[in-house]
XYZ file of C-alpha atoms in Angstrom:
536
model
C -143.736 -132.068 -84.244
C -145.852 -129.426 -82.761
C -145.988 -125.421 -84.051
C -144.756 -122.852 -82.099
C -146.966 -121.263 -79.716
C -148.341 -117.761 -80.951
C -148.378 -114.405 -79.269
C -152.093 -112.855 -80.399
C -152.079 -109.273 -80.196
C -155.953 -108.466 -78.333
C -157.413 -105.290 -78.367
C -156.968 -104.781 -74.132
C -152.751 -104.452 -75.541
C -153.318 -102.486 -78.287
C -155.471 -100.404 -75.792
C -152.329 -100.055 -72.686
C -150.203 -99.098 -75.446
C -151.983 -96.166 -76.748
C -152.941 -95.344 -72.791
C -148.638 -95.513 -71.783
C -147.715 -93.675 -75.218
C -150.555 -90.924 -74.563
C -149.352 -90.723 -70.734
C -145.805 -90.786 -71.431
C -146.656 -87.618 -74.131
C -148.353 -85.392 -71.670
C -145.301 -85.967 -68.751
C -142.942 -84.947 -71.547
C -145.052 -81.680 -72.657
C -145.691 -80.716 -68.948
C -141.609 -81.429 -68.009
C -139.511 -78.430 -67.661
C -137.321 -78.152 -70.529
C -133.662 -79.156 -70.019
C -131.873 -75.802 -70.483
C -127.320 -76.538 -70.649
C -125.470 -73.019 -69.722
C -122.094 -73.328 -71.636
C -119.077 -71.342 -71.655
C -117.780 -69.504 -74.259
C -116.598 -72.809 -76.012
C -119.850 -74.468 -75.663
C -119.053 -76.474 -73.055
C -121.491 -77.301 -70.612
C -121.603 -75.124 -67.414
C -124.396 -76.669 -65.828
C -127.924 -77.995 -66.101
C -130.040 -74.870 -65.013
C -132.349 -75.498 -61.956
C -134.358 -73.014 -59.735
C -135.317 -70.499 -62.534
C -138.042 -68.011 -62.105
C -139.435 -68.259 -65.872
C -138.191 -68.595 -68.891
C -138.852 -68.119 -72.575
C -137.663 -68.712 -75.691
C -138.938 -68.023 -79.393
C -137.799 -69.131 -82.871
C -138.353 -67.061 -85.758
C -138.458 -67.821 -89.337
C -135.424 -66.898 -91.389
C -134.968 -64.382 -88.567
C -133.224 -63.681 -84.998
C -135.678 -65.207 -82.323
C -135.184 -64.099 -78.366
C -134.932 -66.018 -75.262
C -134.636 -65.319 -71.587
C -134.929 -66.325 -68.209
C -134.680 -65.221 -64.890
C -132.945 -66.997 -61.386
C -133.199 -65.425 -57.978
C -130.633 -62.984 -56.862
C -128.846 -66.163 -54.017
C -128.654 -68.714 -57.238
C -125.497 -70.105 -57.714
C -125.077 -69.462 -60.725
C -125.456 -66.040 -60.529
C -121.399 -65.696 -59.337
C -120.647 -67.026 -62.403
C -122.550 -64.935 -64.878
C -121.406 -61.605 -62.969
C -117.624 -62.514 -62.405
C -115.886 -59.048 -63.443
C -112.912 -61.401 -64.950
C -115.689 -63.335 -67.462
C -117.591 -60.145 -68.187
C -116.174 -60.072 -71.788
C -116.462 -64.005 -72.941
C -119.620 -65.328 -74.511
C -122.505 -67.117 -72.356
C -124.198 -69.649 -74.520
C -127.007 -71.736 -73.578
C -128.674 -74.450 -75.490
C -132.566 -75.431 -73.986
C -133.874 -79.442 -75.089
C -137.727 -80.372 -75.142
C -138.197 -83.927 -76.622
C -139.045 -82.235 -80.338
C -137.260 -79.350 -80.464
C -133.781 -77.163 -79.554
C -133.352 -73.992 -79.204
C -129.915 -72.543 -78.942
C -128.716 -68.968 -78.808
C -125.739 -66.321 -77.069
C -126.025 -64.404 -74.399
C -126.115 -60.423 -75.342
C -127.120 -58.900 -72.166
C -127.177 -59.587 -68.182
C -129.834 -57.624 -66.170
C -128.817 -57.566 -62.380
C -132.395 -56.568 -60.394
C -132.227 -54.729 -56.723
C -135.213 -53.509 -54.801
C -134.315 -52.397 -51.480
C -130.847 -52.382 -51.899
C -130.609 -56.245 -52.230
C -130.092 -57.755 -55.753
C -133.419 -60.207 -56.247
C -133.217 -61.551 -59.489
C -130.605 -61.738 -62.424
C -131.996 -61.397 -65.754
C -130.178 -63.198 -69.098
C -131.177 -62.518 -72.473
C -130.210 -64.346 -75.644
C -130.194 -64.555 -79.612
C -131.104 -67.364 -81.397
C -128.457 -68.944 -83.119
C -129.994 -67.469 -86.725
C -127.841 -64.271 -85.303
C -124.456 -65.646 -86.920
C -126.754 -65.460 -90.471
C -126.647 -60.885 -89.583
C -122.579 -61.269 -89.082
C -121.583 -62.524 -91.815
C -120.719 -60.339 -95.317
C -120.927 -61.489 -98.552
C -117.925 -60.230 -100.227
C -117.333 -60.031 -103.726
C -114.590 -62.810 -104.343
C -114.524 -64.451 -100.925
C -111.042 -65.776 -102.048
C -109.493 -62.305 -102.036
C -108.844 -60.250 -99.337
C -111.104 -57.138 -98.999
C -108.661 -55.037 -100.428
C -108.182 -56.588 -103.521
C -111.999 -57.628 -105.109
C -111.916 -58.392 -108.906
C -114.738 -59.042 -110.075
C -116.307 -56.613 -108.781
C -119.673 -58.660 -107.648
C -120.291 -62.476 -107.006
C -123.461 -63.120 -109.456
C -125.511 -66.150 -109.155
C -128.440 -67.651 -110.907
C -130.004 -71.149 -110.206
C -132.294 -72.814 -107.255
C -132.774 -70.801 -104.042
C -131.140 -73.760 -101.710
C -128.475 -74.212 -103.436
C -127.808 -70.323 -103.967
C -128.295 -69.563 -100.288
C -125.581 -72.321 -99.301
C -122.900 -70.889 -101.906
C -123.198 -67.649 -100.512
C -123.238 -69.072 -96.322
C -120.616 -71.525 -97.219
C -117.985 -69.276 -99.137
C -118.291 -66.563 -97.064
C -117.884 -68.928 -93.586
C -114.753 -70.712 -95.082
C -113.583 -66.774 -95.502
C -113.863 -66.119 -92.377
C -112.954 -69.270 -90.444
C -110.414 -70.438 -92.477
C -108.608 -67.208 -95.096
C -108.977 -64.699 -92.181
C -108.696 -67.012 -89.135
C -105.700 -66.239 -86.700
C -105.503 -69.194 -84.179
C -104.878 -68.773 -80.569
C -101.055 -70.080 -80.893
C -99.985 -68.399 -83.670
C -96.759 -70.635 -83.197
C -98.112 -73.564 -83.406
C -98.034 -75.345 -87.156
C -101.271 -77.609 -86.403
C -103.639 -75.246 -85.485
C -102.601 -73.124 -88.785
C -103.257 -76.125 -90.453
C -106.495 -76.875 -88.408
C -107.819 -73.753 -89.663
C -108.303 -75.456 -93.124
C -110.234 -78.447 -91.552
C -114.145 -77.506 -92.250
C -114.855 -79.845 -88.906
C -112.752 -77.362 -86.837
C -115.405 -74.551 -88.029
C -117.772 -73.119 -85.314
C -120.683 -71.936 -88.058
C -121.359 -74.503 -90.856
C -123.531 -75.420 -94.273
C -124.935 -78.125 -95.070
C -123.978 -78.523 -99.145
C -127.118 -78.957 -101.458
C -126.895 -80.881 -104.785
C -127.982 -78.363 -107.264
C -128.794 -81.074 -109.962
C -131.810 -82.398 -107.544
C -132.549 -79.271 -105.707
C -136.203 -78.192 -106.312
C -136.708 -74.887 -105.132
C -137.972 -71.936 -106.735
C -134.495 -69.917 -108.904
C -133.460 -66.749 -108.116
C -131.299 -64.289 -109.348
C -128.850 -62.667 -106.694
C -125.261 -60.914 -107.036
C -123.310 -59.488 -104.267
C -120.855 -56.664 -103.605
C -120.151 -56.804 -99.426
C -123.567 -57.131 -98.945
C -125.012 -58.844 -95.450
C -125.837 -62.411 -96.035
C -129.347 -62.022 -93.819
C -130.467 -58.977 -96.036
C -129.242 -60.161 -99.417
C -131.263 -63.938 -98.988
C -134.318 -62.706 -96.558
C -136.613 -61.560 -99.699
C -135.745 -64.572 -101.811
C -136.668 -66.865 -98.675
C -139.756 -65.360 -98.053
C -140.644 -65.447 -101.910
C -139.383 -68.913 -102.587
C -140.445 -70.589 -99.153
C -137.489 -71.700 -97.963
C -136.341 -72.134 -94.212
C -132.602 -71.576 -93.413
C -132.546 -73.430 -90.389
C -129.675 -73.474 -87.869
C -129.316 -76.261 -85.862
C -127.203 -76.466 -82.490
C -124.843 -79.579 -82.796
C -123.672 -81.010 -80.032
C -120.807 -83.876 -79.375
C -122.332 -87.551 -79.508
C -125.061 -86.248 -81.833
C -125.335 -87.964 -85.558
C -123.423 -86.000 -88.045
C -125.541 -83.162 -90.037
C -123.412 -83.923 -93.125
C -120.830 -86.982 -92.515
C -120.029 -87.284 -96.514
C -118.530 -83.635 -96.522
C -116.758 -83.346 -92.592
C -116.900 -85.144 -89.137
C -117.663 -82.380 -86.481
C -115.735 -82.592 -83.295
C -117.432 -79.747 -81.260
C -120.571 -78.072 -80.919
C -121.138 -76.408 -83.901
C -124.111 -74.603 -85.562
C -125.095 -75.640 -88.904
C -127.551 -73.927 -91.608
C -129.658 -75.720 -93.235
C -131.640 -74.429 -96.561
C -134.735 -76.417 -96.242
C -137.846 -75.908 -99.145
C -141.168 -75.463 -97.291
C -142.756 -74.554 -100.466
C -144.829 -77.427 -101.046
C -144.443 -77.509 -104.818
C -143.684 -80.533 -106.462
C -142.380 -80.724 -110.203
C -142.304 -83.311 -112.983
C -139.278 -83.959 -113.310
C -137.642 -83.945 -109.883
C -134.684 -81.341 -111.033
C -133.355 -78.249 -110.589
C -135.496 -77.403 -113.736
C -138.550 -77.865 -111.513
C -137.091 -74.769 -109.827
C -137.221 -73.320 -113.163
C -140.031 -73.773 -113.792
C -141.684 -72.705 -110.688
C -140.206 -69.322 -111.187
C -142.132 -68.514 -114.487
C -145.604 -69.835 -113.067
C -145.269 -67.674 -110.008
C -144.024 -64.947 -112.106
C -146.973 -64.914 -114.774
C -149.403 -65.351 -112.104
C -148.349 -62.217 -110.491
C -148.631 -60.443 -113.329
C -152.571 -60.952 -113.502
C -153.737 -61.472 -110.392
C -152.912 -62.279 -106.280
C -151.589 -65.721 -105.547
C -154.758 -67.737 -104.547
C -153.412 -71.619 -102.579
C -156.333 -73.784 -102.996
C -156.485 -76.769 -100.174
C -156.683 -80.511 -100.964
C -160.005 -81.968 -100.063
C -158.221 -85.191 -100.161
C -156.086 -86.329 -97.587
C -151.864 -87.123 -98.925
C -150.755 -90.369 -98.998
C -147.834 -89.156 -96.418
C -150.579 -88.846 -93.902
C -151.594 -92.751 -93.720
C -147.904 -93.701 -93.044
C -147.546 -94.290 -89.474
C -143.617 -93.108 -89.034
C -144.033 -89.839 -90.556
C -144.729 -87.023 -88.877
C -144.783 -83.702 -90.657
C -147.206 -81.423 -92.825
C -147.857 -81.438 -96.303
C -149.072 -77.717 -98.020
C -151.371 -78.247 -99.858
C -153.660 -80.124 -97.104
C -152.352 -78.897 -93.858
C -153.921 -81.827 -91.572
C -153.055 -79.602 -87.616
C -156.013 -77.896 -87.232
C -156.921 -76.401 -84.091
C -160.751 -76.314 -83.096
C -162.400 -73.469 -81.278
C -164.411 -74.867 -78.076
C -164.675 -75.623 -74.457
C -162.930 -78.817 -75.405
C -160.053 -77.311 -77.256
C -156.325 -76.700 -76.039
C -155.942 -73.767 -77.057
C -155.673 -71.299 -74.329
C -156.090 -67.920 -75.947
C -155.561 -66.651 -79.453
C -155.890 -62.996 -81.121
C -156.897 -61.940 -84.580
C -155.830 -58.602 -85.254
C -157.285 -56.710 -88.079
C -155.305 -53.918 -89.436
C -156.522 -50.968 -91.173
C -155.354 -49.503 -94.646
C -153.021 -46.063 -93.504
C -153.289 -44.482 -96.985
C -154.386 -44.125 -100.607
C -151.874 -42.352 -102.248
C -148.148 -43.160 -102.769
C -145.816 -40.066 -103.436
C -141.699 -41.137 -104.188
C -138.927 -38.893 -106.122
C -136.133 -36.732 -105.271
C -133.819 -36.684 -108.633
C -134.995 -36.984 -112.180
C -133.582 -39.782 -114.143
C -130.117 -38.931 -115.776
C -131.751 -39.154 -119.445
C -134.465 -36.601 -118.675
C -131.807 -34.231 -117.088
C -129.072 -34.803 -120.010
C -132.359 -34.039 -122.412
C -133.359 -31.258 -120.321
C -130.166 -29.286 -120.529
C -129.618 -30.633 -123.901
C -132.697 -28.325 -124.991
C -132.001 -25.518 -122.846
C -128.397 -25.586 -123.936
C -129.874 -25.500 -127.561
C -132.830 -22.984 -127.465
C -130.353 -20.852 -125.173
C -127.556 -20.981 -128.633
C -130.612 -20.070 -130.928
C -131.290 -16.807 -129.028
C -127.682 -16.408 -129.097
C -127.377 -16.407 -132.454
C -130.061 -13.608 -132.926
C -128.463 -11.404 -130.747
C -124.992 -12.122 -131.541
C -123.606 -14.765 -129.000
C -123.650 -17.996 -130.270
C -121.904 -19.531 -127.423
C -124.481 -18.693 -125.430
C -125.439 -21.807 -123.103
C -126.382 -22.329 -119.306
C -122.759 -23.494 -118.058
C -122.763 -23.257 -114.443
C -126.151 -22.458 -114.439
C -126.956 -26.393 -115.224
C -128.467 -26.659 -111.812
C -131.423 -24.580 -112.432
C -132.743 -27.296 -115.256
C -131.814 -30.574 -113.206
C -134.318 -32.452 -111.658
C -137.245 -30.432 -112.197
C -138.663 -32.693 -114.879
C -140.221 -36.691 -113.716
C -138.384 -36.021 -110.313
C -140.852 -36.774 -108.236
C -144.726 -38.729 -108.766
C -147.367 -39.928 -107.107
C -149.869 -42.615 -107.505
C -153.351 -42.785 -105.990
C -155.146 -46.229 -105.830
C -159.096 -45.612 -106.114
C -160.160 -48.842 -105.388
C -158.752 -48.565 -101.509
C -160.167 -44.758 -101.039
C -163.371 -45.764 -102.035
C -163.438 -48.966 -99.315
C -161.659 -47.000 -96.928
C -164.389 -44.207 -97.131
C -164.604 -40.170 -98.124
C -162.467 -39.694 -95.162
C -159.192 -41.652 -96.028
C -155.840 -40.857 -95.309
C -154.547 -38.524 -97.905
C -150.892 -39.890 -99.026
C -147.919 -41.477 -97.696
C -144.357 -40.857 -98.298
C -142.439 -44.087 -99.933
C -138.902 -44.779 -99.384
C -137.151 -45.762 -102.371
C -134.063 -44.821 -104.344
C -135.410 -41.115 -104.236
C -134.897 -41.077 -108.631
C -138.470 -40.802 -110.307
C -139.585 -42.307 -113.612
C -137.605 -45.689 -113.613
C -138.500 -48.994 -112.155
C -137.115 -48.725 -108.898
C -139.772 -46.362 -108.362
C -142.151 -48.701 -109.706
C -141.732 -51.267 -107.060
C -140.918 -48.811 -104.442
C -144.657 -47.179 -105.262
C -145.906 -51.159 -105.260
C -143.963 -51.604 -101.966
C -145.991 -48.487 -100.273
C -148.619 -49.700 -101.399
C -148.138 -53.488 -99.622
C -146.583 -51.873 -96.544
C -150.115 -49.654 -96.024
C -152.493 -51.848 -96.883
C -155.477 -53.368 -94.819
C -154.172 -57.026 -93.380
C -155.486 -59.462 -90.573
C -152.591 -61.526 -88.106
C -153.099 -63.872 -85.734
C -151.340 -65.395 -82.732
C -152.623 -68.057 -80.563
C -151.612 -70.062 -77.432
C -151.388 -73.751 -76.939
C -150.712 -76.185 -74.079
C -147.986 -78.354 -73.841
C -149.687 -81.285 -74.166
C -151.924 -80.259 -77.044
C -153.016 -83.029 -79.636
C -150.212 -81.001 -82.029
C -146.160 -80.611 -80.716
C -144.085 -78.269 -82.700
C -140.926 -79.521 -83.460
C -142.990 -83.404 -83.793
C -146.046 -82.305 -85.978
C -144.949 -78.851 -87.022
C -142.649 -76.441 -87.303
C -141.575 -73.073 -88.981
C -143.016 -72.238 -92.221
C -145.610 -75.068 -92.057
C -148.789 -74.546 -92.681
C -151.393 -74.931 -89.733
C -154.909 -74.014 -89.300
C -156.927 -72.203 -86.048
C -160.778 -71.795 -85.887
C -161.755 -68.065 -85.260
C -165.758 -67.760 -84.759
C -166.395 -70.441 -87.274
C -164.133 -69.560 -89.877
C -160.824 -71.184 -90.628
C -157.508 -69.443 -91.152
C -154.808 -71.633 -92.324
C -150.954 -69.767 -92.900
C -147.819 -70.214 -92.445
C -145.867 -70.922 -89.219
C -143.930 -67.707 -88.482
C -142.658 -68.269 -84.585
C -142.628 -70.624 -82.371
C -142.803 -69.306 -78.459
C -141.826 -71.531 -75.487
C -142.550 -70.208 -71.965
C -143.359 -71.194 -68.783
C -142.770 -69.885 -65.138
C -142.928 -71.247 -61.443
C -146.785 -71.261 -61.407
C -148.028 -71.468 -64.880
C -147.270 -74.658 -66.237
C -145.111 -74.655 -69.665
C -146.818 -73.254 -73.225
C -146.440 -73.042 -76.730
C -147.592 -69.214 -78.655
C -147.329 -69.980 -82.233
C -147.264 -66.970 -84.723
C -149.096 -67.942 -87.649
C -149.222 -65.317 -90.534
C -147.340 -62.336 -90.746
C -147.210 -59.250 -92.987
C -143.662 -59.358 -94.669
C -143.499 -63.403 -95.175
C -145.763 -62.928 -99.074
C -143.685 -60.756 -101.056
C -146.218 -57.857 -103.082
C -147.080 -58.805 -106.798
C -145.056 -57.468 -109.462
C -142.191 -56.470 -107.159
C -141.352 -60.002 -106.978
C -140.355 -59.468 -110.771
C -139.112 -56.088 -109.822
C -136.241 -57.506 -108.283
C -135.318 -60.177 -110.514
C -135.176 -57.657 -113.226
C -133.158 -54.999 -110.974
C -131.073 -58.041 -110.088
C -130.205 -58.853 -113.446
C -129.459 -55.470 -114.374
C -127.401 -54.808 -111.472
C -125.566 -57.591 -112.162
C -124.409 -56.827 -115.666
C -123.635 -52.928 -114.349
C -121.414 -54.509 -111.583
C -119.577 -56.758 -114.037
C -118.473 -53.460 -116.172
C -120.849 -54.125 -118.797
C -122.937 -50.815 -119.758
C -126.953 -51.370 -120.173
């Protein structure tokens, strides 16, 4: 009995498979993206066709913009300007082989020179929108008339914080305060109830193995965007919404089967730390490191000269922080088309805040003048002598208002510095809001460097594949290398530029200031005991 012939794998196939792979790469980088216009149920309209240029840009833990533009004779253009469709929703949802981008329509721009109407203009917001239109309330359970307690308190891993909040609040409003459209009908009362049915979703976190860095937060109506952005940006965590369409795998099967397009949040750590024990008391843990570190000195990220183990695995695709491995090269060879550093300039050296004095200092202050006011009543016969309605001319004249000059920036800005800049803060002096409102002025004035640069389609790195928001990459600029974190992703492209990526890397509100970081936590804290009814 003879063996079974054997297929030998030579170099020449290893060779045409790298060659189709790599050719097969560039004609899906240089393809148009497929861009689906959908009604105002998300279903599909058409497969747009004939633009005049487009682009679209994603924005970390914020509302990214999109557009495009079709001649004034498309046919779509009877659509978007029917008078009897003017008032429902235009959605639009654009496909490259890595990476979706999905968003609403908020405005239509109809274009006429000469009379005729040339172009038609439609703008969108990302789908991170829905995160700006949604209030926290303070017992999601009740209606807003009726709120007992009076704040919703939390304390525990970022993640799994920021999906309490998203997820309460949605079933609040898609399921307590939902009206369906038959208000006859029994099933699609009952539908309401179904978290599948929902048109904005979470994706639940286990707490018990969720890693990221714990916050403090508590709520009282407060917009979901503005109460999570500064714990994102301090913790690094993305909340990610994804556009779900039919026929798609399910984000989160074990919890509900979606049955429509849907868009669904996703609290993803980008931090890149890793703890001992693989708990939520890594998160824990985290907190007090960062925390002490502030307190001494900036937070200095030191790179791995060694490469990760994730990067010799040849199904993964991703970055790792500590050793960012997409590096772009400066050169005649490189593939990146332009790219900008801009260097920033420090607009002042002193910080000046106030308004009110603290309620202690003015209680004190009258309590003296009340007292020195009964002495020299006494010698003069009057004992009841005291300021009475006169109490105004003793309030907030003491610790109302300070500033705060920082020598170490006027003397590298020069003898010529800018003088002092107003900060705006809960306008009370002497407590520690002001504190981190003067450490906030400081942060917001300071001398910074950004930097944006533009790739091509077919570069050695894809976002979406290699990359993506809050990852860190690094770009040569005149022999130097700045490595940050991924703050927008731009996709554009136009009839006779063939399509490019602008990444944003860097930005000047994604590190949170020292010491305000434990600013908050400590106003948090306190604020939450106040709101509870407790007195501090």
């Amino acid at each position: 009995m003879t063996a079974p012939p054997v297929d030998f794998l030579t170099l020449d196939d290893v060779r045409d498979h790298i060659v189709a792979r790599r050719r097969r790469e560039q004609r899906d980088a240089l393809a148009r993206p497929k861009m689906t216009i959908c009604d105002k149920t998300w279903e599909p309209v058409c497969y747009l066709r004939g633009e005049l240029a487009w682009d679209f840009e994603e924005v970390a833990n914020d509302t990214g913009e999109g557009e495009f533009t079709i001649p004034g004779d498309h046919l779509l253009t009877e659509w978007l300007l029917r008078p009897s469709l003017r008032q429902a929703d235009v959605h639009i949802v654009v496909d490259t082989p890595y990476w979706r981008w999905g968003g609403k329509c908020d405005q239509i721009q109809r274009i006429y020179k000469a009379g005729e109407m040339v172009a038609v203009r439609v703008h969108f917001l990302h789908d991170y929108h829905q995160a700006k239109k949604i209030t926290c309330y303070a017992n999601p359970i009740f209606p807003a008339e009726f709120q007992v307690p009076k704040a919703m308190p939390y304390a525990g891993p970022t993640c799994t914080g920021t999906i309490l909040y998203g997820l309460s609040n949605a079933w609040r409003i898609q399921s307590l305060n939902a009206i369906p459209d038959n208000i006859f009908n029994p099933a699609q009362w009952s539908g309401l109830w179904d978290p599948a049915q929902w048109w904005t979703t979470f994706v639940p976190v286990n707490p018990l193995t969720d890693t990221s860095q714990w916050t403090v937060l508590s709520s009282r109506f407060a917009n979901f965007h503005d109460l999570m952005a500064p714990t994102l940006a301090s913790a690094g965590v993305l909340l990610q919404p994804q556009r779900w369409m039919p026929g798609e795998p399910q984000p989160a099967g074990n919890f509900y089967q979606l049955q429509h397009s849907t868009r669904v949040f996703r609290a993803i750590d980008k931090s890149g730390y890793a703890g001992p024990t693989g708990t939520m008391i890594d998160g824990l843990l985290n907190l007090v490191g960062t925390i002490a570190e502030d307190l001494i000195n900036e937070i200095v990220t030191e790179l791995a000269t060694e490469q990760p183990d994730e990067y010799k695995l040849p199904g993964w695709f991703g970055t790792v922080k500590t050793a960012p491995w997409v590096v772009f090269p400066q050169g005649k060879h490189s593939t990146v088309r332009s790219q900008t550093m801009t260097i920033h300039k420090a607009l002042a050296y002193a910080m000046v805040h106030g308004g009110k004095s603290p309620q202690w200092v003015n209680s004190a202050a009258k309590l003296a003048a009340n007292a020195a006011l009964g002495y020299l009543g006494m010698l003069v016969g009057n004992p009841g002598l005291a300021l009475g309605v006169f109490d105004f001319l003793v309030e907030d004249t003491i610790l109302a208002f300070h500033r705060v000059g920082n020598p170490f920036r006027k003397q590298a800005m020069g003898p010529d510095a800018y003088f002092e800049n107003w900060v705006q803060g809960p306008g009370v002096g002497f407590t520690l809001s002001t504190l981190q409102a003067f450490i906030t002025g400081f942060w917001d004035t300071r001398g910074y460097t950004s930097y944006t640069a533009e790739i091509d389609a077919y570069a050695p790195y894809v976002p979406g594949k290699h990359f993506g928001l809050m990852d860190r990459i690094g770009f040569d600029f005149g022999g130097e290398w700045y490595v940050d974190n991924v703050h927008a992703i731009r996709y554009k492209g136009d009839r006779a530029t063939l399509p490019a990526w602008e990444i944003s890397i860097g930005n000047d509100q994604a590190e949170e200031e020292p010491m305000a970081k434990l600013m908050r936590y400590k106003e948090n804290i306190l604020s939450l005991i106040q709101l509870q009814g407790v007195g501090v």
